[in-house]
Backbone as a printed PyTorch tensor [residue, N CA C, xyz], in Angstrom:
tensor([[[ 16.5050,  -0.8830,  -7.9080],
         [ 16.4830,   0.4660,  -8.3580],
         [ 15.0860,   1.0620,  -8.2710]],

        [[ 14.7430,   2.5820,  -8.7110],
         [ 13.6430,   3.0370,  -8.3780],
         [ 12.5980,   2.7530,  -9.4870]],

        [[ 11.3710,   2.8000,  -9.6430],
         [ 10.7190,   2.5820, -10.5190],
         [  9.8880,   3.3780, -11.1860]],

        [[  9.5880,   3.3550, -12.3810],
         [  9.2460,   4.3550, -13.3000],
         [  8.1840,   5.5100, -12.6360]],

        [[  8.0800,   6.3920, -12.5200],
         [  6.5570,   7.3720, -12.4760],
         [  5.8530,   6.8660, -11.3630]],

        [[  6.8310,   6.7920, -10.0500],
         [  6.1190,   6.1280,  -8.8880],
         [  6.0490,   7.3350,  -7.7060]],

        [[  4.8050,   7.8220,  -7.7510],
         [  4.4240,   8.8670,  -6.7850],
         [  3.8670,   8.8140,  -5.1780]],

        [[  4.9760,   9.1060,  -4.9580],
         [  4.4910,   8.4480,  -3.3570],
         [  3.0870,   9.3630,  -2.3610]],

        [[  2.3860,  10.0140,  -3.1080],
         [  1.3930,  10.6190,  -2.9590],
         [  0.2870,  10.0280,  -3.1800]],

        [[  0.7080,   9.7180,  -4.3860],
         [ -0.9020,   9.2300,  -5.1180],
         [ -0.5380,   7.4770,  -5.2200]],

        [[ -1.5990,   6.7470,  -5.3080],
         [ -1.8260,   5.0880,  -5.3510],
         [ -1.4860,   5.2680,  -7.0820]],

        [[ -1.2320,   3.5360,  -7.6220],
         [ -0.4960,   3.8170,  -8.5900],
         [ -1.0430,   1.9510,  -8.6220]],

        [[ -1.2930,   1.4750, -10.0910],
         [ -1.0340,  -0.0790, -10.2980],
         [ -0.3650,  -0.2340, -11.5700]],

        [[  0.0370,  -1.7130, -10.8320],
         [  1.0850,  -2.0400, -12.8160],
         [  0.4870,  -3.7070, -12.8090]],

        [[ -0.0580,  -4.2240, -13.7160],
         [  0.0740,  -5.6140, -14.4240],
         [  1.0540,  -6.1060, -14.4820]],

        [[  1.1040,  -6.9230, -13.3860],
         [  2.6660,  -7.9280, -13.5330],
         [  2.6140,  -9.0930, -13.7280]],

        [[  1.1630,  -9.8610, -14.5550],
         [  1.3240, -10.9740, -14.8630],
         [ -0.6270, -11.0600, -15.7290]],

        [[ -0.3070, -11.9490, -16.4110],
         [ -1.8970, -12.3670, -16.9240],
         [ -2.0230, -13.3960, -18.1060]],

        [[ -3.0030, -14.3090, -17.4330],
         [ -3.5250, -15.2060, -18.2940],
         [ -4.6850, -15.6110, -18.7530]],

        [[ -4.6030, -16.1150, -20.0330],
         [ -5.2410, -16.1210, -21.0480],
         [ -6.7210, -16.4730, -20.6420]],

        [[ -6.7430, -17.8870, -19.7300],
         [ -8.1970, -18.1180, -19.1410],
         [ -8.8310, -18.1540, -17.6960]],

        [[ -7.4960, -16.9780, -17.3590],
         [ -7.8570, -16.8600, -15.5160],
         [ -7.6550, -16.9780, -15.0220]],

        [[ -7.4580, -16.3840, -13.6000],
         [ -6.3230, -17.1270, -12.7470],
         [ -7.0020, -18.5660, -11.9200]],

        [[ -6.2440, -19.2430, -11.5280],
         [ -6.5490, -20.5100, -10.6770],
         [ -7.1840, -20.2020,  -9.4250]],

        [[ -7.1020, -19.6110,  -8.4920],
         [ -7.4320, -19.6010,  -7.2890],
         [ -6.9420, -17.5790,  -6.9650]],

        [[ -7.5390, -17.0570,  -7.2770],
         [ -7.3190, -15.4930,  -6.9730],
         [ -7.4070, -15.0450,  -5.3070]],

        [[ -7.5540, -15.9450,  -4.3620],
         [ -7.6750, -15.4810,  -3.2290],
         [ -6.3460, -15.8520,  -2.8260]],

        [[ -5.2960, -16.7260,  -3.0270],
         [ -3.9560, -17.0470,  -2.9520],
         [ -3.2180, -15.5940,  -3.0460]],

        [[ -3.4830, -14.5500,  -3.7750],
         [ -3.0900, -13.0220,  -3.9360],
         [ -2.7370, -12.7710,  -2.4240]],

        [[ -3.9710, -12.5190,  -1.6080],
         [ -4.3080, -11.9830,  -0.6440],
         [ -3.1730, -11.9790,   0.6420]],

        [[ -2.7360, -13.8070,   0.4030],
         [ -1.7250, -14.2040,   1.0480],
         [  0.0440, -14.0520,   0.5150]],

        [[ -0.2990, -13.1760,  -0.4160],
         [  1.5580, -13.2180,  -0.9790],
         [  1.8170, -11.9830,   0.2900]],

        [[  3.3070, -11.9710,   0.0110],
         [  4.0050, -11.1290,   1.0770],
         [  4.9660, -10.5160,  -0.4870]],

        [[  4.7620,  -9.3030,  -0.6270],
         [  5.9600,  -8.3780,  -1.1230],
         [  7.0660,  -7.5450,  -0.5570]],

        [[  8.1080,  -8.1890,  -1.0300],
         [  9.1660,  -7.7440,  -0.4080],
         [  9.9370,  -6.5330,  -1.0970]],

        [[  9.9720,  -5.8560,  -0.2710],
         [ 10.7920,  -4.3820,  -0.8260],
         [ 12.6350,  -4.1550,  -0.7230]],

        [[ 12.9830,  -5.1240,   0.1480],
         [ 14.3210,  -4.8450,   0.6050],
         [ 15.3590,  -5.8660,  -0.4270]],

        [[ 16.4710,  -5.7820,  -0.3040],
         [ 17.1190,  -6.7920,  -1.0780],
         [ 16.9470,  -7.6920,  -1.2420]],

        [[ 17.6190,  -8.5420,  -2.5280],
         [ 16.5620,  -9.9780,  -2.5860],
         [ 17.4810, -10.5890,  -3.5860]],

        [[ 18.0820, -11.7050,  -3.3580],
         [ 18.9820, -12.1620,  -4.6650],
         [ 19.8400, -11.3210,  -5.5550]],

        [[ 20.5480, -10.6470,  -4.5630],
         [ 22.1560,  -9.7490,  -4.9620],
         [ 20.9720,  -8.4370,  -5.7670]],

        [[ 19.6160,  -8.4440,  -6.0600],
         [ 19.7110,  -6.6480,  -6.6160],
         [ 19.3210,  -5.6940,  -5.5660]],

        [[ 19.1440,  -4.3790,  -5.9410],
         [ 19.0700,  -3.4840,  -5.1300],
         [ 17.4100,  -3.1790,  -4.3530]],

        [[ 16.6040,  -4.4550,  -4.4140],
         [ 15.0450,  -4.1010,  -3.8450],
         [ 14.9230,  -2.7820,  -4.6110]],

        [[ 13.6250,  -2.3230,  -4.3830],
         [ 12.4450,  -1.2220,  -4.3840],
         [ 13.3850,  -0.3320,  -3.3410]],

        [[ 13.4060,   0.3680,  -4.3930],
         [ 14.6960,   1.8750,  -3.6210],
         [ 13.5170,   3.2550,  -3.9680]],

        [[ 12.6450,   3.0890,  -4.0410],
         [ 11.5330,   4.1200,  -4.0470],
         [ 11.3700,   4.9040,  -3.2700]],

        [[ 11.2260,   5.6620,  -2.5530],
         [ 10.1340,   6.7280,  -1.5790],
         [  9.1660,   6.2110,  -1.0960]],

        [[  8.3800,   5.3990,  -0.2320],
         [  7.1750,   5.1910,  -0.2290],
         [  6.0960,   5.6090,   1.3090]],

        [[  7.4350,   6.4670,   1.5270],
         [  6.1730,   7.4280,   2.9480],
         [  5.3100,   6.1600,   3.5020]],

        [[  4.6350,   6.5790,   3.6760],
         [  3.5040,   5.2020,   4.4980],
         [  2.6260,   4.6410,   4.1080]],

        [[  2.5990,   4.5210,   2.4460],
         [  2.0080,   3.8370,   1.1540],
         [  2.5550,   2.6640,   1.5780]],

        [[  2.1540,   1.4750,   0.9920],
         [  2.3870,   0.1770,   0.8310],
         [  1.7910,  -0.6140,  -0.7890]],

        [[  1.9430,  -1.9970,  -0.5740],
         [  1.9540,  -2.7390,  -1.6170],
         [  0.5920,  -3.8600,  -1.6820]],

        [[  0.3100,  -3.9510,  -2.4040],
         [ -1.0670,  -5.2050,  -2.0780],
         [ -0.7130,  -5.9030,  -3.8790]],

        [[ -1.2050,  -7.1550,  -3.7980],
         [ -1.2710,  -7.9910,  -4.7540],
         [ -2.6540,  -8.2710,  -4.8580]],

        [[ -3.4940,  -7.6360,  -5.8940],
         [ -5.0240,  -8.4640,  -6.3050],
         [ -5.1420,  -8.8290,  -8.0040]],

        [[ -6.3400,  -9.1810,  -7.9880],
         [ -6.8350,  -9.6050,  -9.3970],
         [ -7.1860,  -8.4910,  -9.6980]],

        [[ -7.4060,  -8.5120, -11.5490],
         [ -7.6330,  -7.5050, -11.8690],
         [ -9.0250,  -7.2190, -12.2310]],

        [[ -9.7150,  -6.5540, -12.6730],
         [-10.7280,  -6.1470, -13.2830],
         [-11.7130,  -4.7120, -12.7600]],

        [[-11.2670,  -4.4920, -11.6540],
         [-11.5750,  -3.7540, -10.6890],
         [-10.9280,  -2.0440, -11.0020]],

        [[ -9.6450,  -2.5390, -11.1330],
         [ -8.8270,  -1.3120, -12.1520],
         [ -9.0370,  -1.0370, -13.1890]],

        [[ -8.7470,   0.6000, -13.3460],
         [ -9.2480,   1.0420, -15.2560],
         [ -7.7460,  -0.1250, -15.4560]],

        [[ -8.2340,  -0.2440, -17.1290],
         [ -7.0200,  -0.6750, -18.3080],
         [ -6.8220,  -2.0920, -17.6400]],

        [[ -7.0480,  -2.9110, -16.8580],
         [ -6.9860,  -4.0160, -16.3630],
         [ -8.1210,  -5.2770, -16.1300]],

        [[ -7.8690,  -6.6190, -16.2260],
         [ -8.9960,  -7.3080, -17.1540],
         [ -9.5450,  -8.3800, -15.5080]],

        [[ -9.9450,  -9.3370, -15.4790],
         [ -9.9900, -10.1220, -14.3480],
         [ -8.6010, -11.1610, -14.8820]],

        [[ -7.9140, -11.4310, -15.7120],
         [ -7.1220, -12.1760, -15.8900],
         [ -5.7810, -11.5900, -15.4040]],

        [[ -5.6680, -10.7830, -14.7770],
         [ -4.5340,  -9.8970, -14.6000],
         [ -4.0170, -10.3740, -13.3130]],

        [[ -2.6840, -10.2400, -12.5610],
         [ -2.3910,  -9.9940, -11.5830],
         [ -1.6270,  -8.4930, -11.2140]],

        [[ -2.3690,  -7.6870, -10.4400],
         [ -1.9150,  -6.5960, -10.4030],
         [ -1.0780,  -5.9810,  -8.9940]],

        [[  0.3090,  -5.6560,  -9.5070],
         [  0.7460,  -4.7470,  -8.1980],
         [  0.1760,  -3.2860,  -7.9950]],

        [[ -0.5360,  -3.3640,  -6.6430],
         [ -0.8610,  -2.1010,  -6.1240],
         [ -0.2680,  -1.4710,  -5.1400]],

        [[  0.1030,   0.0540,  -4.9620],
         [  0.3570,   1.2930,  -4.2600],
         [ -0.4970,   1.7740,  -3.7850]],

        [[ -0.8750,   1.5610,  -2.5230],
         [ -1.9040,   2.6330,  -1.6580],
         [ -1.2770,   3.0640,  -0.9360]],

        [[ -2.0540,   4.3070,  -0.8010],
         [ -1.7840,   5.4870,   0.3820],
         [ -2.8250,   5.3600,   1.2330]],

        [[ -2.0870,   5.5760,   2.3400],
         [ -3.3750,   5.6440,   3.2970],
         [ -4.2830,   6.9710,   3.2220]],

        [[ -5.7880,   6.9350,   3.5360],
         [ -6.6740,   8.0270,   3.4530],
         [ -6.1130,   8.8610,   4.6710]],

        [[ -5.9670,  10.5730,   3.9360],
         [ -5.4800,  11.0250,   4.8420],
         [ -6.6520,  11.2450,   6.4550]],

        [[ -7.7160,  10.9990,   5.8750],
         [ -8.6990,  11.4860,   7.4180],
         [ -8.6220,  10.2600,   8.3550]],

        [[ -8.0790,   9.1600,   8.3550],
         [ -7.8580,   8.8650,   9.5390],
         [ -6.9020,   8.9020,   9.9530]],

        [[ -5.6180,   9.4680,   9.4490],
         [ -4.4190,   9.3790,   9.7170],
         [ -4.6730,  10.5780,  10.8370]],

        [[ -5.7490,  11.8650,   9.8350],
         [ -5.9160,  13.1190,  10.7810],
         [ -6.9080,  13.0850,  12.4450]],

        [[ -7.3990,  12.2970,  12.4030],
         [ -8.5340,  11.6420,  13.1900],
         [ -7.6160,  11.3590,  14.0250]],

        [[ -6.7210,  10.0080,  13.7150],
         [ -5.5050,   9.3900,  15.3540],
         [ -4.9340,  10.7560,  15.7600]],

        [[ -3.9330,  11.7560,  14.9580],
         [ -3.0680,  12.8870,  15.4850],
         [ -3.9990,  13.6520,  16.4690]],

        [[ -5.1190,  13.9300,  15.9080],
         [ -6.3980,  14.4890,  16.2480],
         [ -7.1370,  14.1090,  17.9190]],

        [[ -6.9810,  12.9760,  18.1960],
         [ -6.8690,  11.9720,  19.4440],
         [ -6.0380,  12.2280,  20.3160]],

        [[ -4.4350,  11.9940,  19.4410],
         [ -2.9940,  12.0570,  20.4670],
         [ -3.4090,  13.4610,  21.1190]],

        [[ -3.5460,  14.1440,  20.2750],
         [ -3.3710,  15.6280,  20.3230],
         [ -4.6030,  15.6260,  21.7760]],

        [[ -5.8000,  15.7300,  22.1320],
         [ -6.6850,  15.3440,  23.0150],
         [ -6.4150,  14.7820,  24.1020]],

        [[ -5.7380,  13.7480,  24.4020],
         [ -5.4940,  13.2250,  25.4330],
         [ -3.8020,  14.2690,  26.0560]],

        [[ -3.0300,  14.3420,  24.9060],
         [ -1.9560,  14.7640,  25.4740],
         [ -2.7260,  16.2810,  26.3170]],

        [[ -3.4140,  17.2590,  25.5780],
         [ -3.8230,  18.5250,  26.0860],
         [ -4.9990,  17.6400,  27.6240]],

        [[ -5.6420,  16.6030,  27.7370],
         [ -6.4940,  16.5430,  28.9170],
         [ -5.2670,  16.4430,  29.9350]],

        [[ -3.9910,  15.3150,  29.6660],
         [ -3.6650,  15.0110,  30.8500],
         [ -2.8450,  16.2290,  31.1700]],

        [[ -2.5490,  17.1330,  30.5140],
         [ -1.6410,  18.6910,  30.9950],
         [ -2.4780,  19.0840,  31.7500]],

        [[ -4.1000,  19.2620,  31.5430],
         [ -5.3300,  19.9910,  32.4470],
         [ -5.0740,  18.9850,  33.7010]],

        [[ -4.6550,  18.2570,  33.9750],
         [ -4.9940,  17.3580,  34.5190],
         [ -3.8110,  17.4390,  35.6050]],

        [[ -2.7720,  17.8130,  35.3570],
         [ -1.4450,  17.8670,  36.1890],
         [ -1.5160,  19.3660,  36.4170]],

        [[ -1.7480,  20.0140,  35.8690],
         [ -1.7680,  21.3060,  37.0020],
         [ -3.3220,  21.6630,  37.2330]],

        [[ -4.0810,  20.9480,  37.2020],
         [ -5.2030,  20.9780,  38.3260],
         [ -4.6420,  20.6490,  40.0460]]])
């Protein structure tokens, strides 16, 4: 199902785990894979998520979050390079038109 106050605009984190004296090995994060689609008969992450994605880190780095934390994160991609590639396509598609009716 969908999840609470999840804005597919803006980046967003939730604490989904934390202990008392730290995690064991915090670079193990780096390597999880989150899965969004079905998963053991429920309905996955039925969200909106445009071309945001998911990352798993430690915490402390986030407001309200400690280094003992494991935190799910929502990023969006920065829109200026997204505008930068279109910005490109857009360039080459207009040279090679100059280019065919030359």
């Amino acid at each position: 199902g969908n999840a609470a106050n999840v804005d597919p605009s803006a980046g967003s984190h939730w604490v989904i785990a934390s202990a008392s004296s730290g995690l064991v090995n915090p670079e193990n994060l780096t390597s999880s894979v989150i899965h969004l689609a079905v998963r053991n008969g429920t309905g996955g992450f039925t969200n909106p998520v445009g071309s945001g994605g998911f990352s798993l880190m430690q915490g402390g780095s986030l407001g309200n979050t400690n280094a003992n934390d494991v935190v799910l994160v929502y990023y969006v991609p920065e829109p200026a390079p997204v505008a930068l590639v279109a910005l490109a396509a857009a360039g080459i598609l207009v040279a090679a038109r100059r280019r065919r009716a030359a």
